[in-house]
Tab-separated table of C-alpha atoms in Angstrom:
chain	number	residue	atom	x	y	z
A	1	UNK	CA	107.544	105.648	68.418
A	2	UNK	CA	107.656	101.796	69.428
A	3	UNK	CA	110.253	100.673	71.248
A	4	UNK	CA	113.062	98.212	70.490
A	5	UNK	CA	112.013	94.555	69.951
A	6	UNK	CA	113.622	92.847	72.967
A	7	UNK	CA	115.632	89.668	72.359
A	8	UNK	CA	114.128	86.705	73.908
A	9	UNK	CA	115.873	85.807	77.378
A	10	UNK	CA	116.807	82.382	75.321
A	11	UNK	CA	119.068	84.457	73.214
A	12	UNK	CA	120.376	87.141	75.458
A	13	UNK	CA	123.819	86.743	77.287
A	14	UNK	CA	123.528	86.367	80.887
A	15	UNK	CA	125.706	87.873	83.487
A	16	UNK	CA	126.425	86.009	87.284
A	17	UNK	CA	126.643	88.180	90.356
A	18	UNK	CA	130.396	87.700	90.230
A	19	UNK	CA	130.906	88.455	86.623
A	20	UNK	CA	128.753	91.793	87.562
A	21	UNK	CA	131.003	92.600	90.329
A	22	UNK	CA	134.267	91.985	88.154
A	23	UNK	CA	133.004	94.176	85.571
A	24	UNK	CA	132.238	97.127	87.768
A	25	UNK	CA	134.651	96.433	90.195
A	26	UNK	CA	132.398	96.200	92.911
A	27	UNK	CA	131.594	92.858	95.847
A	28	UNK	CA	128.569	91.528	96.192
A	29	UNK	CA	127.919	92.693	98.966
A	30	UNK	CA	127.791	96.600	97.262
A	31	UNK	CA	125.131	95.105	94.752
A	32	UNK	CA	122.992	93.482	97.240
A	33	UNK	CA	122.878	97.139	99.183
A	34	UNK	CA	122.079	98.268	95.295
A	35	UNK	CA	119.313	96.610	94.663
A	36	UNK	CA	118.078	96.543	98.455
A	37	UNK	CA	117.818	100.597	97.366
A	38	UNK	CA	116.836	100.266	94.003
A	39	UNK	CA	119.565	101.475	92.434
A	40	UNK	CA	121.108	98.069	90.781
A	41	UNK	CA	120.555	96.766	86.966
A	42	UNK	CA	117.496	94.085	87.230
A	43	UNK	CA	118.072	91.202	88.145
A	44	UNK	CA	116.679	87.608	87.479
A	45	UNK	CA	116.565	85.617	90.664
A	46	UNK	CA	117.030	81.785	89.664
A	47	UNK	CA	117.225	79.244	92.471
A	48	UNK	CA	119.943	80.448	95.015
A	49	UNK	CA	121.217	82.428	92.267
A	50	UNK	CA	121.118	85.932	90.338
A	51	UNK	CA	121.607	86.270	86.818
A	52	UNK	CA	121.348	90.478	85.018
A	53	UNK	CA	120.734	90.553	81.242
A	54	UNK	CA	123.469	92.253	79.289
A	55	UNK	CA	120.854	94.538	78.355
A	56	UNK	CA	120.107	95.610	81.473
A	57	UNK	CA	123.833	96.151	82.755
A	58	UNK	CA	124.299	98.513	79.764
A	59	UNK	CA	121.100	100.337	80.070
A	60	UNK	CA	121.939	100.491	83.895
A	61	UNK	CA	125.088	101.761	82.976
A	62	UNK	CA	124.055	104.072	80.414
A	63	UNK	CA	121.876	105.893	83.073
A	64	UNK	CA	124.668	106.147	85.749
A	65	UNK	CA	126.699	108.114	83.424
A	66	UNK	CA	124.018	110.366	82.541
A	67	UNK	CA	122.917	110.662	85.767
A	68	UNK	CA	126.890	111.367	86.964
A	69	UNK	CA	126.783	114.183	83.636
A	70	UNK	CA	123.834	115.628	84.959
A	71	UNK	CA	124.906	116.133	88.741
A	72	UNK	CA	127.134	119.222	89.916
A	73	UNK	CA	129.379	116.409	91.795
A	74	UNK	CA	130.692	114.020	89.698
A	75	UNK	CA	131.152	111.929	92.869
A	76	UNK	CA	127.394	111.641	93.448
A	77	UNK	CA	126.017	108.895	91.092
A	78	UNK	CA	122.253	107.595	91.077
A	79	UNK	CA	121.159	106.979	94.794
A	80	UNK	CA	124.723	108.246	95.932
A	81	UNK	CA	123.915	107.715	99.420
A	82	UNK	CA	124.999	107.272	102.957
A	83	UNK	CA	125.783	103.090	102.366
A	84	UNK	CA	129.083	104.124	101.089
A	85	UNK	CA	129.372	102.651	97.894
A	86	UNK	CA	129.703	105.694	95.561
A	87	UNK	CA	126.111	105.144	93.148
């Protein structure tokens, strides 16, 4: 029962803010209320900027839709929530 090796950060793909937000069709501002609550893929803060493993996005992903599966209301995601934004 180990887990999966994880690949060194060297060798994993890196996504920006904005290449988050494209992807899930989202603006920044909706993943900065995320992660202010938690409820945003991890993120690596370098400099000024924040970077998510591809890793993460998919495993954040993955959860979302289980959590939306598991939930009466499709409409309610993980940490649906009175900011507005849906997850």
């Amino acid at each position: 029962m180990s887990a999966e090796p994880e690949e060194p950060l060297d060798r994993t793909p890196m996504w920006t803010l904005d290449e988050l937000c494209a992807f899930v069709r989202t603006t920044p501002a909706t993943v900065h209320t995320w992660r202010k609550h938690g409820r945003a893929p991890k993120a690596y803060k370098i400099g000024r900027h924040l970077l998510f493993a591809e890793a993460d996005i998919r495993a954040w992903l993955k959860a979302c839709a289980e959590a939306a599966e598991g939930a009466d209301d499709t409409t309610d995601g993980p940490g649906a929530g009175t900011d507005g934004s849906g997850w």
